[in-house]
CSV table of C-alpha atoms and ligand atoms in Angstrom, one decimal:
chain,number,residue,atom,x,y,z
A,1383,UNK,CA,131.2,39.5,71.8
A,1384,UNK,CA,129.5,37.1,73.3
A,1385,UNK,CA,129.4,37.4,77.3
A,1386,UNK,CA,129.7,34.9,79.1
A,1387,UNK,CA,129.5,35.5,83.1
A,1388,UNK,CA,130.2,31.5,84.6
A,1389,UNK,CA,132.8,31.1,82.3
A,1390,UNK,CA,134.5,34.6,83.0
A,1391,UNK,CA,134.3,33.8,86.7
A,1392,UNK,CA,135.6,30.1,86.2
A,1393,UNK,CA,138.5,31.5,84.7
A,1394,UNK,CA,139.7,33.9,87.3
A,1395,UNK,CA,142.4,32.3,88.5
A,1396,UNK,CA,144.7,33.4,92.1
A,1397,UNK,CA,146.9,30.8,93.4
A,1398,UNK,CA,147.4,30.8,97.1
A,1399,UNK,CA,150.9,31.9,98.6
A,1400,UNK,CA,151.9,28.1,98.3
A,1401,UNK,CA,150.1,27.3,95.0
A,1402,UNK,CA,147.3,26.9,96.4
A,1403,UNK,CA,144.1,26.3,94.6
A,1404,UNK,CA,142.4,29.0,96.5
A,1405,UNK,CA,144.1,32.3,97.1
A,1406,UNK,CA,146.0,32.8,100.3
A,1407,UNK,CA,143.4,35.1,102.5
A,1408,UNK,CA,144.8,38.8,103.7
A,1409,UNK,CA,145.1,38.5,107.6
A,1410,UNK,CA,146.3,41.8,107.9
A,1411,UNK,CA,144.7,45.9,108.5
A,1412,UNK,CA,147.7,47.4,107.6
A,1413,UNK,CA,150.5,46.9,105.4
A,1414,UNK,CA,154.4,47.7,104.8
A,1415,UNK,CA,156.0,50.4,102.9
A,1416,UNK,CA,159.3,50.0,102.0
A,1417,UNK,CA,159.5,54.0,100.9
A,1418,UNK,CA,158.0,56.8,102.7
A,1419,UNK,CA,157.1,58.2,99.9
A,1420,UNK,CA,155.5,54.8,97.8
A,1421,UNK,CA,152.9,55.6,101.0
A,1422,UNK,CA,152.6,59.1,100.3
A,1423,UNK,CA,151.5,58.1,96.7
A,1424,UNK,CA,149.2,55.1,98.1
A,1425,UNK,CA,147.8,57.9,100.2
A,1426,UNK,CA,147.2,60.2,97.4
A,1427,UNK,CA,145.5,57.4,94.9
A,1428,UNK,CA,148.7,57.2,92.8
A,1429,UNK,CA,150.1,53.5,92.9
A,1430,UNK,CA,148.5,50.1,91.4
A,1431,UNK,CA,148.6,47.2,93.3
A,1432,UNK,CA,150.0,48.7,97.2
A,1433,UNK,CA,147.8,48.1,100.0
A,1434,UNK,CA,147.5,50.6,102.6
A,1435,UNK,CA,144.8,50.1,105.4
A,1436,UNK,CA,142.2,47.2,105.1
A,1437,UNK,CA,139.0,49.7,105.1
A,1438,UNK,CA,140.6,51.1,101.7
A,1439,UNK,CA,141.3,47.5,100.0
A,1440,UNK,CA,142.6,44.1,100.3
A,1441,UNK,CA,143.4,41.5,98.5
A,1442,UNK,CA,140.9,39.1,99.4
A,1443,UNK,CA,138.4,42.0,98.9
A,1444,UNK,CA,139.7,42.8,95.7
A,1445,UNK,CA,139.6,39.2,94.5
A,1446,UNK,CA,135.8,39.5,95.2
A,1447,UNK,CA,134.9,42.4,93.6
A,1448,UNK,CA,137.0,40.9,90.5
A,1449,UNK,CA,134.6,38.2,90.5
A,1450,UNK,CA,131.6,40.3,90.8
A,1451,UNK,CA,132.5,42.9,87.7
A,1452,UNK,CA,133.1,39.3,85.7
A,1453,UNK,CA,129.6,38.3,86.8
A,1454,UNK,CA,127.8,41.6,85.9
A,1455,UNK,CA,130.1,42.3,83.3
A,1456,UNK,CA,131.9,46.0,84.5
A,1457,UNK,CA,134.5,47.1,84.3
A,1458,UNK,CA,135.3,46.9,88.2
A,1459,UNK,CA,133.1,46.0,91.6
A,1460,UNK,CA,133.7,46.9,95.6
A,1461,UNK,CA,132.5,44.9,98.1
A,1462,UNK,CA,130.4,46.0,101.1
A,1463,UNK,CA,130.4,44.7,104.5
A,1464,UNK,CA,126.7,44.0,103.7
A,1465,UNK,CA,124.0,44.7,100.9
A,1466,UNK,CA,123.0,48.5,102.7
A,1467,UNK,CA,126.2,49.4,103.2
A,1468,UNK,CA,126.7,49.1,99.2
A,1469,UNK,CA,123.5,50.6,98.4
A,1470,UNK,CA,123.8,53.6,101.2
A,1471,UNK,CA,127.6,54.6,100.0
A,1472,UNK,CA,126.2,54.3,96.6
A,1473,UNK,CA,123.4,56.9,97.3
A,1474,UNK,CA,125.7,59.4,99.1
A,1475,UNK,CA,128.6,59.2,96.5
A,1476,UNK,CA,126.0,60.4,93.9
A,1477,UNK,CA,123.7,62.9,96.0
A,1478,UNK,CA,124.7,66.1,97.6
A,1479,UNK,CA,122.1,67.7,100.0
A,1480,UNK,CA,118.7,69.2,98.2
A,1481,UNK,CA,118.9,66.6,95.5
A,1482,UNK,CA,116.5,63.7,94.5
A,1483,UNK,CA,116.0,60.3,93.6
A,1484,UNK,CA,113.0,59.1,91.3
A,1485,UNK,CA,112.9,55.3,92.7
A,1486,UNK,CA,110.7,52.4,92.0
A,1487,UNK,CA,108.1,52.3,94.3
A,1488,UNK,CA,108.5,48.1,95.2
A,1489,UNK,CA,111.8,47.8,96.3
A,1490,UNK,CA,113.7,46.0,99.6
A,1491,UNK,CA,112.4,47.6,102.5
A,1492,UNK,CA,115.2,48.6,103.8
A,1493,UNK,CA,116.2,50.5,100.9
A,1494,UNK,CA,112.9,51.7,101.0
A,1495,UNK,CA,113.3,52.8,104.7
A,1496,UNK,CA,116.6,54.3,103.8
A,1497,UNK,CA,115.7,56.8,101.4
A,1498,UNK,CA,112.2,57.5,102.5
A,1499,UNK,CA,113.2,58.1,106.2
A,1500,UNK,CA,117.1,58.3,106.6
A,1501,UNK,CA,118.3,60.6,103.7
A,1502,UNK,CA,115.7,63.3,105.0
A,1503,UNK,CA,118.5,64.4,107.1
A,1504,UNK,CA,120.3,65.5,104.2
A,1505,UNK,CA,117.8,67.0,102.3
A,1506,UNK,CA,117.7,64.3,99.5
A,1507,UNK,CA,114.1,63.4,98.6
A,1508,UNK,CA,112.8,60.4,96.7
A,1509,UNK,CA,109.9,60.1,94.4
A,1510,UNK,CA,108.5,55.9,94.0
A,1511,UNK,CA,107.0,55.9,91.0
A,1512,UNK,CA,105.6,52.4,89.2
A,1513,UNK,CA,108.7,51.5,87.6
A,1514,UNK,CA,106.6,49.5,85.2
A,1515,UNK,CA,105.1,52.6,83.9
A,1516,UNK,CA,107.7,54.7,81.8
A,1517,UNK,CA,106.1,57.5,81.4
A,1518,UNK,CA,105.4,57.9,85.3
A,1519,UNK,CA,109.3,57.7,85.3
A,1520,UNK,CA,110.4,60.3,83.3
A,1521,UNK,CA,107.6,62.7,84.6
A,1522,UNK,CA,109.1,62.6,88.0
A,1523,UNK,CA,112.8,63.0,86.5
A,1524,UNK,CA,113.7,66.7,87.7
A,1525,UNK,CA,116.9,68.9,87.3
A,1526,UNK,CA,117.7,67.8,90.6
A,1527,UNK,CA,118.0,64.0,89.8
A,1528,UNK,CA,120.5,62.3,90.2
A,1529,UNK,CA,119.7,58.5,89.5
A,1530,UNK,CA,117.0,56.2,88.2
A,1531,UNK,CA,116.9,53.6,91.4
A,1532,UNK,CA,115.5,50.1,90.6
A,1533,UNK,CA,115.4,46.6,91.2
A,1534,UNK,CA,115.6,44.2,88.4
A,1535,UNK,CA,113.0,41.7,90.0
A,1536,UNK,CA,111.3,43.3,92.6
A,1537,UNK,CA,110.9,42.7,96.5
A,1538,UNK,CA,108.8,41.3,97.2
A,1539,UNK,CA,106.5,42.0,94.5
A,1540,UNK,CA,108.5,40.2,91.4
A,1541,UNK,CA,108.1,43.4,89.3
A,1542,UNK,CA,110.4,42.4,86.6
A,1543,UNK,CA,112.0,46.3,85.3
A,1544,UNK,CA,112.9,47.2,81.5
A,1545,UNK,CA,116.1,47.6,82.5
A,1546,UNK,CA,116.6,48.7,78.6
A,1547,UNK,CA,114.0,51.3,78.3
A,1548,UNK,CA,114.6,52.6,81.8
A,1549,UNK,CA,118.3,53.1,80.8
A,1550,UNK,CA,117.7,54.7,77.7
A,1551,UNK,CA,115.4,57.4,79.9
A,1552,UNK,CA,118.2,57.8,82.2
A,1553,UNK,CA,120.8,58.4,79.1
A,1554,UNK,CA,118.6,60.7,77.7
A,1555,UNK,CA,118.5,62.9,81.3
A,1556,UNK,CA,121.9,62.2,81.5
A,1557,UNK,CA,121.4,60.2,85.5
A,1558,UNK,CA,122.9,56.8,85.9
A,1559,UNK,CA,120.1,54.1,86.2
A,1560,UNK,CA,120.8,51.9,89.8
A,1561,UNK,CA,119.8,48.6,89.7
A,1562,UNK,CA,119.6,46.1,92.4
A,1563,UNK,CA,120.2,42.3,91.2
A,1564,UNK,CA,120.0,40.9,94.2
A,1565,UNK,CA,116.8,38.5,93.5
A,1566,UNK,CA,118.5,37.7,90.2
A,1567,UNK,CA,122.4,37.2,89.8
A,1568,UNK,CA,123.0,35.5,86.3
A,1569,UNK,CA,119.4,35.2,85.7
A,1570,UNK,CA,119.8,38.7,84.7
A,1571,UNK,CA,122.9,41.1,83.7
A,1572,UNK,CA,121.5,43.9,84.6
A,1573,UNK,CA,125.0,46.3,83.4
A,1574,UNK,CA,124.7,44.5,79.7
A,1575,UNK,CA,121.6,46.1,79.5
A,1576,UNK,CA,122.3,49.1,80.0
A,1577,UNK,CA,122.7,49.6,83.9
A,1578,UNK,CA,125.5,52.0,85.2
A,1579,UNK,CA,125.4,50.9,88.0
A,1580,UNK,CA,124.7,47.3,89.8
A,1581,UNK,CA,124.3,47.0,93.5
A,1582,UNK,CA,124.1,43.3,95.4
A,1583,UNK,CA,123.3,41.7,98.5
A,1584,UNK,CA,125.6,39.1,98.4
A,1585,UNK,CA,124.1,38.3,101.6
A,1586,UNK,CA,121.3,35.8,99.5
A,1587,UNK,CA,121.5,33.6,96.3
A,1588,UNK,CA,125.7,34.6,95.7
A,1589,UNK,CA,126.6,33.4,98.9
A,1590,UNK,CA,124.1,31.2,99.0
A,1591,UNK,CA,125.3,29.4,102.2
A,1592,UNK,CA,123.0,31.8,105.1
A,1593,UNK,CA,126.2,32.4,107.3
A,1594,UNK,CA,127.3,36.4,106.8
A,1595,UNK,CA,126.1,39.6,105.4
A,1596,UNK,CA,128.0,41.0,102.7
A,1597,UNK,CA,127.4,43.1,99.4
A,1598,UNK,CA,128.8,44.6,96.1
A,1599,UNK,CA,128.3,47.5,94.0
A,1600,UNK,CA,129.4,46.8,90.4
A,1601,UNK,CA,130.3,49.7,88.0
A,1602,UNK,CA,133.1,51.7,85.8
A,1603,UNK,CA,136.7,51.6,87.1
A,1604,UNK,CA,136.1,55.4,88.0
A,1605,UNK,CA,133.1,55.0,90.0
A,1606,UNK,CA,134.4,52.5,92.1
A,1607,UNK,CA,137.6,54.4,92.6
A,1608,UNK,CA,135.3,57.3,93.7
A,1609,UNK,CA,133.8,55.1,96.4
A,1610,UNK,CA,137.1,54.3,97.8
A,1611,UNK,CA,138.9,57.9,98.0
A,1612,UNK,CA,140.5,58.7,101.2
A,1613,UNK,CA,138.9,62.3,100.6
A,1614,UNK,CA,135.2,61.7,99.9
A,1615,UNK,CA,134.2,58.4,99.1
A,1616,UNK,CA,131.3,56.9,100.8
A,1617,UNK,CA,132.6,53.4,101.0
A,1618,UNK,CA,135.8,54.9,102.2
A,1619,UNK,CA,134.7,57.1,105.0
A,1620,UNK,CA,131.5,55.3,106.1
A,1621,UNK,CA,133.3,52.0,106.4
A,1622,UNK,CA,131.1,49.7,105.7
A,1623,UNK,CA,134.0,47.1,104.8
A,1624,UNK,CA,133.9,43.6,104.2
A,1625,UNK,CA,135.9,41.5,106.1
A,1626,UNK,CA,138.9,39.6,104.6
A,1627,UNK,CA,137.5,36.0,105.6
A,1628,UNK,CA,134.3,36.4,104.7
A,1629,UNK,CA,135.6,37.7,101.3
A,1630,UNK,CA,137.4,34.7,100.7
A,1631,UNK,CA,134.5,32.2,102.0
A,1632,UNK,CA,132.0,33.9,99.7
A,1633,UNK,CA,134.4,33.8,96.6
A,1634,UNK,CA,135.1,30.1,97.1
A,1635,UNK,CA,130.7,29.6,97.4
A,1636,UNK,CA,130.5,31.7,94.2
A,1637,UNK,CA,131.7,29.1,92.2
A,1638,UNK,CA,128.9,26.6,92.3
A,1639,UNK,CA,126.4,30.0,91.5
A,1640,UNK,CA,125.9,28.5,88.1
A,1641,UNK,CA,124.7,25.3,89.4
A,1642,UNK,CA,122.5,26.5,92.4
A,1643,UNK,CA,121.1,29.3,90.1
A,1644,UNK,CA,119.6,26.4,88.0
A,1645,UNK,CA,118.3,24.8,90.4
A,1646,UNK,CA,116.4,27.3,92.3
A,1647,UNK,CA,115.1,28.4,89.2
A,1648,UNK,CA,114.1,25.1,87.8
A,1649,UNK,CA,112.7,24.1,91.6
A,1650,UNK,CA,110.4,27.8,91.7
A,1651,UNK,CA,109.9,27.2,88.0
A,1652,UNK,CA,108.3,23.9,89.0
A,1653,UNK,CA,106.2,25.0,92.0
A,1654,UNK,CA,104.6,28.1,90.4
A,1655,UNK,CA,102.8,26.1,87.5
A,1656,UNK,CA,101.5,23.5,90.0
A,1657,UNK,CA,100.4,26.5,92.6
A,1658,UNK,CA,98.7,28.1,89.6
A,1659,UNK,CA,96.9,24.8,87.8
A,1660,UNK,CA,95.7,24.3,91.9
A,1661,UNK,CA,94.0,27.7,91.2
A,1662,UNK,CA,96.5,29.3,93.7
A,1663,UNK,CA,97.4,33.2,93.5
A,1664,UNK,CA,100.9,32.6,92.4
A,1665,UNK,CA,103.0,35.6,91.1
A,1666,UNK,CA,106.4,34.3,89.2
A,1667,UNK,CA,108.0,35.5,86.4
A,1668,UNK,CA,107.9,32.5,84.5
A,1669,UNK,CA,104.0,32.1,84.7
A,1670,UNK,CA,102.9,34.0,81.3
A,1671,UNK,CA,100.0,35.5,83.8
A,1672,UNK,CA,103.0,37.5,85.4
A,1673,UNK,CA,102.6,41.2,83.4
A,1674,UNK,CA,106.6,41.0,83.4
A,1675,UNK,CA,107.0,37.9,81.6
A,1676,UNK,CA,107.6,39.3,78.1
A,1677,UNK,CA,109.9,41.5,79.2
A,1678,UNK,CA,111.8,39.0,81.9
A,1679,UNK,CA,111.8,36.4,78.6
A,1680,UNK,CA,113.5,39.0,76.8
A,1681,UNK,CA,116.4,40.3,79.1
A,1682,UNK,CA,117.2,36.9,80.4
A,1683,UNK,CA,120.0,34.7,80.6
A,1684,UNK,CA,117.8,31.4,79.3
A,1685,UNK,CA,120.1,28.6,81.0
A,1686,UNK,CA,119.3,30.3,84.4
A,1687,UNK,CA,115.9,30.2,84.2
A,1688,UNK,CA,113.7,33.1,85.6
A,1689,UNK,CA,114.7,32.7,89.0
A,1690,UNK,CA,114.2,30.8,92.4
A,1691,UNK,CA,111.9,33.7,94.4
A,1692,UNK,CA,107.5,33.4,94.0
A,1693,UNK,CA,104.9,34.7,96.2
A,1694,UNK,CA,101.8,33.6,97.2
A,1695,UNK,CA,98.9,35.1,98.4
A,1696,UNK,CA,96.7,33.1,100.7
A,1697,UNK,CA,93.9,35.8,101.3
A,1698,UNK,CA,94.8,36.6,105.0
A,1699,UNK,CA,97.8,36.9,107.7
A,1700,UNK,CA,96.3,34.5,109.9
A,1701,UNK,CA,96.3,31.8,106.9
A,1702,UNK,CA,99.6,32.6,105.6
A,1703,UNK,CA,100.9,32.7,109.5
A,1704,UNK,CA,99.4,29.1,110.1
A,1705,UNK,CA,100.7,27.8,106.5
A,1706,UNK,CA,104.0,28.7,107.4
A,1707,UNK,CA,104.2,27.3,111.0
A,1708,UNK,CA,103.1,23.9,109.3
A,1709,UNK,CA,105.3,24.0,106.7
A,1710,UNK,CA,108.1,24.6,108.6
A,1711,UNK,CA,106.9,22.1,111.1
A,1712,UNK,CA,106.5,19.1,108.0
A,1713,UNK,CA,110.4,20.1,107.5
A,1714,UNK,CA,109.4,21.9,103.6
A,1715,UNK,CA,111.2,24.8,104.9
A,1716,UNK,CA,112.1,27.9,107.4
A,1717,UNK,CA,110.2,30.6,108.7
A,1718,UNK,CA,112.7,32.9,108.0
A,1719,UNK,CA,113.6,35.9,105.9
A,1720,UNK,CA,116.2,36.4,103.2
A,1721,UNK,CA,117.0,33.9,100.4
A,1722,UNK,CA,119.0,32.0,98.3
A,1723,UNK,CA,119.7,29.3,100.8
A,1724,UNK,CA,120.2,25.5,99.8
A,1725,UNK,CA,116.7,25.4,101.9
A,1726,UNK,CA,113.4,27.0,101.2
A,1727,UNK,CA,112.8,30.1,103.6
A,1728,UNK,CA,109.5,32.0,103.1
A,1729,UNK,CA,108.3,34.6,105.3
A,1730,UNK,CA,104.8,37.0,105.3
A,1731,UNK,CA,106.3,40.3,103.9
A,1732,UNK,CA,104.3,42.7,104.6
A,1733,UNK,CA,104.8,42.0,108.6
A,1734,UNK,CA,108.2,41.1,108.2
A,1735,UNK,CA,110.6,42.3,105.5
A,1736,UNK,CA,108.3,45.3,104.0
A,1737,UNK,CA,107.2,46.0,107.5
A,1738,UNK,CA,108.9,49.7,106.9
A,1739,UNK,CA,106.1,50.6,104.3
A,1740,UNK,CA,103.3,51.9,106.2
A,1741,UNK,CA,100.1,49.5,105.7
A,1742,UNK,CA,97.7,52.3,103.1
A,1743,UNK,CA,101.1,52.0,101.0
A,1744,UNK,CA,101.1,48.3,100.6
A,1745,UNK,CA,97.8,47.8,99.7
A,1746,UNK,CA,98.2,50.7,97.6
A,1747,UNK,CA,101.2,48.9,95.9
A,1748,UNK,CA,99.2,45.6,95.8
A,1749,UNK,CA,101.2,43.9,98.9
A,1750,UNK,CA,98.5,41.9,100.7
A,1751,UNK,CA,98.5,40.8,104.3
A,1752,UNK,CA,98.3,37.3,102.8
A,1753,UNK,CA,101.7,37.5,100.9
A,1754,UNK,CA,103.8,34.8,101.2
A,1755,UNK,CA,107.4,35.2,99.7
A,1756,UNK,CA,109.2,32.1,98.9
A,1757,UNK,CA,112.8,31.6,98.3
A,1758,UNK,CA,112.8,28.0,96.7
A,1759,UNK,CA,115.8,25.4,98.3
A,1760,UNK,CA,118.0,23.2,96.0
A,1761,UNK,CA,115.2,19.9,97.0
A,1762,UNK,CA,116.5,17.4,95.5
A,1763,UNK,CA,113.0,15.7,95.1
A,1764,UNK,CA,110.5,18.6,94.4
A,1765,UNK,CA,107.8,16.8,93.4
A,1766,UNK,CA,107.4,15.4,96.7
A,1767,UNK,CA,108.0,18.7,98.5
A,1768,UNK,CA,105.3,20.1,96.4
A,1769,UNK,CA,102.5,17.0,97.5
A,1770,UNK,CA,103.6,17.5,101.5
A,1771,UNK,CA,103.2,21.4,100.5
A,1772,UNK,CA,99.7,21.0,99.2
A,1773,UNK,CA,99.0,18.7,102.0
A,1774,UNK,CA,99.7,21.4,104.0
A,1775,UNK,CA,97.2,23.8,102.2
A,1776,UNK,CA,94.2,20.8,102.3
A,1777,UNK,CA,94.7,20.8,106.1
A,1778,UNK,CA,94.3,24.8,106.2
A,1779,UNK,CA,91.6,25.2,103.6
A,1780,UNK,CA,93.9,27.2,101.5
A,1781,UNK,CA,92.8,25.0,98.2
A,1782,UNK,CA,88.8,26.0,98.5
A,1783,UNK,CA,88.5,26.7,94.9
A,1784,UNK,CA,90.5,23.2,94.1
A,1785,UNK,CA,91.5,21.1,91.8
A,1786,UNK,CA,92.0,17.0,91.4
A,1787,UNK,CA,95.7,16.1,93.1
A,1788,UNK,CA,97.6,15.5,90.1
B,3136,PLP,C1,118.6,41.7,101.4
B,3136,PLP,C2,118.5,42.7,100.4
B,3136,PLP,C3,119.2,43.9,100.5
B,3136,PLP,C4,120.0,44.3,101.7
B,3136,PLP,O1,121.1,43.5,101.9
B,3136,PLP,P1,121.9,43.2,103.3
B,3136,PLP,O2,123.0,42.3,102.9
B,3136,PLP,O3,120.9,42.6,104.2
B,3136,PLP,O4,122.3,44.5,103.8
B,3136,PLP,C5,119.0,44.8,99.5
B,3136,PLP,N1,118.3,44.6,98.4
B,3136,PLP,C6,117.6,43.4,98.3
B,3136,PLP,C7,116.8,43.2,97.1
B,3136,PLP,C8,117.7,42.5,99.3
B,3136,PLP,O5,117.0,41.3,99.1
């Protein structure tokens, strides 16, 4: 059957309490029972649809997550009081202590953080491996594994994964594949092809709107459940929950996803092939220079384009440091990290968001000093941001290998 993730999501429907055309928002931790013993079975896992303590479920957080298995296409989602606390709870619900990870070796920093440095305490040891190179993979696959850990399109790198290949290596070892879509919700569906499981920040392009933290791990009706036992689920007992309100603001900025998908997409889209005609060291998976672009063509959701994140490498710190300040002073944009807001923030990654992977590592991994990452606004007018950007890059030298303003 043909899936279709807007429309699944458009047709969600919860009235509020009154009719409402938004659903009324749960303002409460705990709930009623009638019975003693209806609580008794809530307790025990037995009874559909009965709330019993807001870190366990609600039904503004429950609405969420229903959106977020329509967008990624599974059978059921939780949502996470932010992107960590998804991706953390997902790692403890499938490790025990002296077990490993094989995980791509360009990831978030604070995922990478997390399971080079954190998960030490519990024994559970990580290999990074070039997730572009299969082979690599599978060598590092031991008995001890217990998940393939990826994202779809890397950061800050834009390593775009064979999310097909890498899950029919996890099949064939019998480990779930993990893949972060953070950098590309609808762009990608990462679970229709073959993910088992599919974490988010909902923090960046889902949200869109720069006001909370939040995230989601998508998956089967069983794994979720697992993550929410009162026994021994991580999501459960570390309580990382979402709040109620914030579940309900994100939901109702989820529905124009379609729209600002598009445009980031079509606005990055734009920018990369005029960085790379100015002879600019663009990286962007819709440039066929990217070494991911066959692959990103191939596992894409066309309409959405291949995304709204690109990098740029300016040679040095100091240049990308000064670009930025003038940027942000000619209005183009923040000096800020994270992404997916209406306006474009970039930030120098390896001093900022990657700053957790020790410098011989990032040039090791190709992460330059001069590294700009770019999450590209909704601009209405791109073409003009993109002449005040390159005047920005003729006042800093930048363009020394130029060519003609076109
Ligand atoms: C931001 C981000 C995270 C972490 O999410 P938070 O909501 O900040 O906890 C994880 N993965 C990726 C790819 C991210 O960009």
């Amino acid at each position: 059957m043909d899936y279709k993730a807007t429309e699944n999501i458009q047709d969600l429907q919860y009235f509020g309490e009154f009719g409402g055309v938004n659903p009324s928002i749960s303002d409460s931790s705990t709930y009623t029972f009638i019975s003693a013993k209806t609580m008794f079975d809530t307790f025990e896992g037995n009874t559909e649809g009965c709330y019993l303590y807001s870190r366990h479920s609600s039904p503004s957080n429950l609405y969420l997550g229903e959106a977020m298995a329509q967008l990624e296409g599974t059978e059921a989602a939780n949502v996470f009081a932010s992107g960590m606390g998804a991706i953390s709870s997902v790692i403890f619900q499938l490790c025990d202590s002296d077990e490993h990870i094989v995980c791509s070796r360009t990831i978030y920093g604070g995922t990478y953080a997390f399971l080079k440095n954190f998960v030490k305490k519990f024994n559970i040891s990580t290999s990074f491996v070039d997730i572009t190179n299969l082979e690599m993979v599978e060598k590092s696959i031991t008995a001890k594994t217990k998940m393939i850990y990826c994202e779809a399109i890397s950061n800050p790198l834009l390593e775009v994964a064979d999310i097909k290949a890498l899950s029919k290596l996890a099949k064939k070892h019998g480990i779930p594949l993990v893949v972060d879509n953070t950098f590309s919700p609808l762009n990608i569906n990462a679970a229709k092809l073959g993910a088992d499981i599919v974490v988010h920040s909902l923090t960046k392009f889902i949200n869109g709107s720069s006001d909370c933290v939040a995230g989601a791990v998508c998956a089967s009706i069983e794994f979720c459940l697992s993550l929410k036992d009162v026994n021994d689920g991580a999501g459960m007992l570390m309580g990382s929950t979402l709040d109620s309100l914030r579940a309900a603001s994100i939901l109702k900025n989820m529905r124009t996803l379609h729209i600002r998908i598009k445009k980031h997409s079509e606005n990055a889209f734009y920018l990369a092939k005029q960085f790379e005609k100015d002879g600019l060291k663009v990286v962007y998976p819709g440039l066929e220079s990217h070494p991911g672009h066959e692959i990103m063509k191939s596992q894409m959701n066309k309409e959405y384009g291949f995304g709204g994140l690109l990098t740029l490498d300016v040679g040095s710190v100091e240049k990308a440091n000064a670009l930025m300040e003038l940027m942000q002073k000619e209005k183009l944009g923040y000096l800020a990290v994270s992404l997916g807001f209406y306006k474009t923030l970039f930030s120098a990654s390896g001093t900022s968001t990657s700053s957790e992977i020790p410098m011989e590592e990032q040039e090791e991994l190709g992460l330059s000093q001069g590294l700009i990452r770019f999450s590209i606004g909704l601009d209405n007018d791109i073409h003009s941001t993109y002449s005040s950007m390159r005047k920005c890059m003729e006042m800093l030298d930048i363009l020394e290998n130029n060519t003609t303003l076109v």
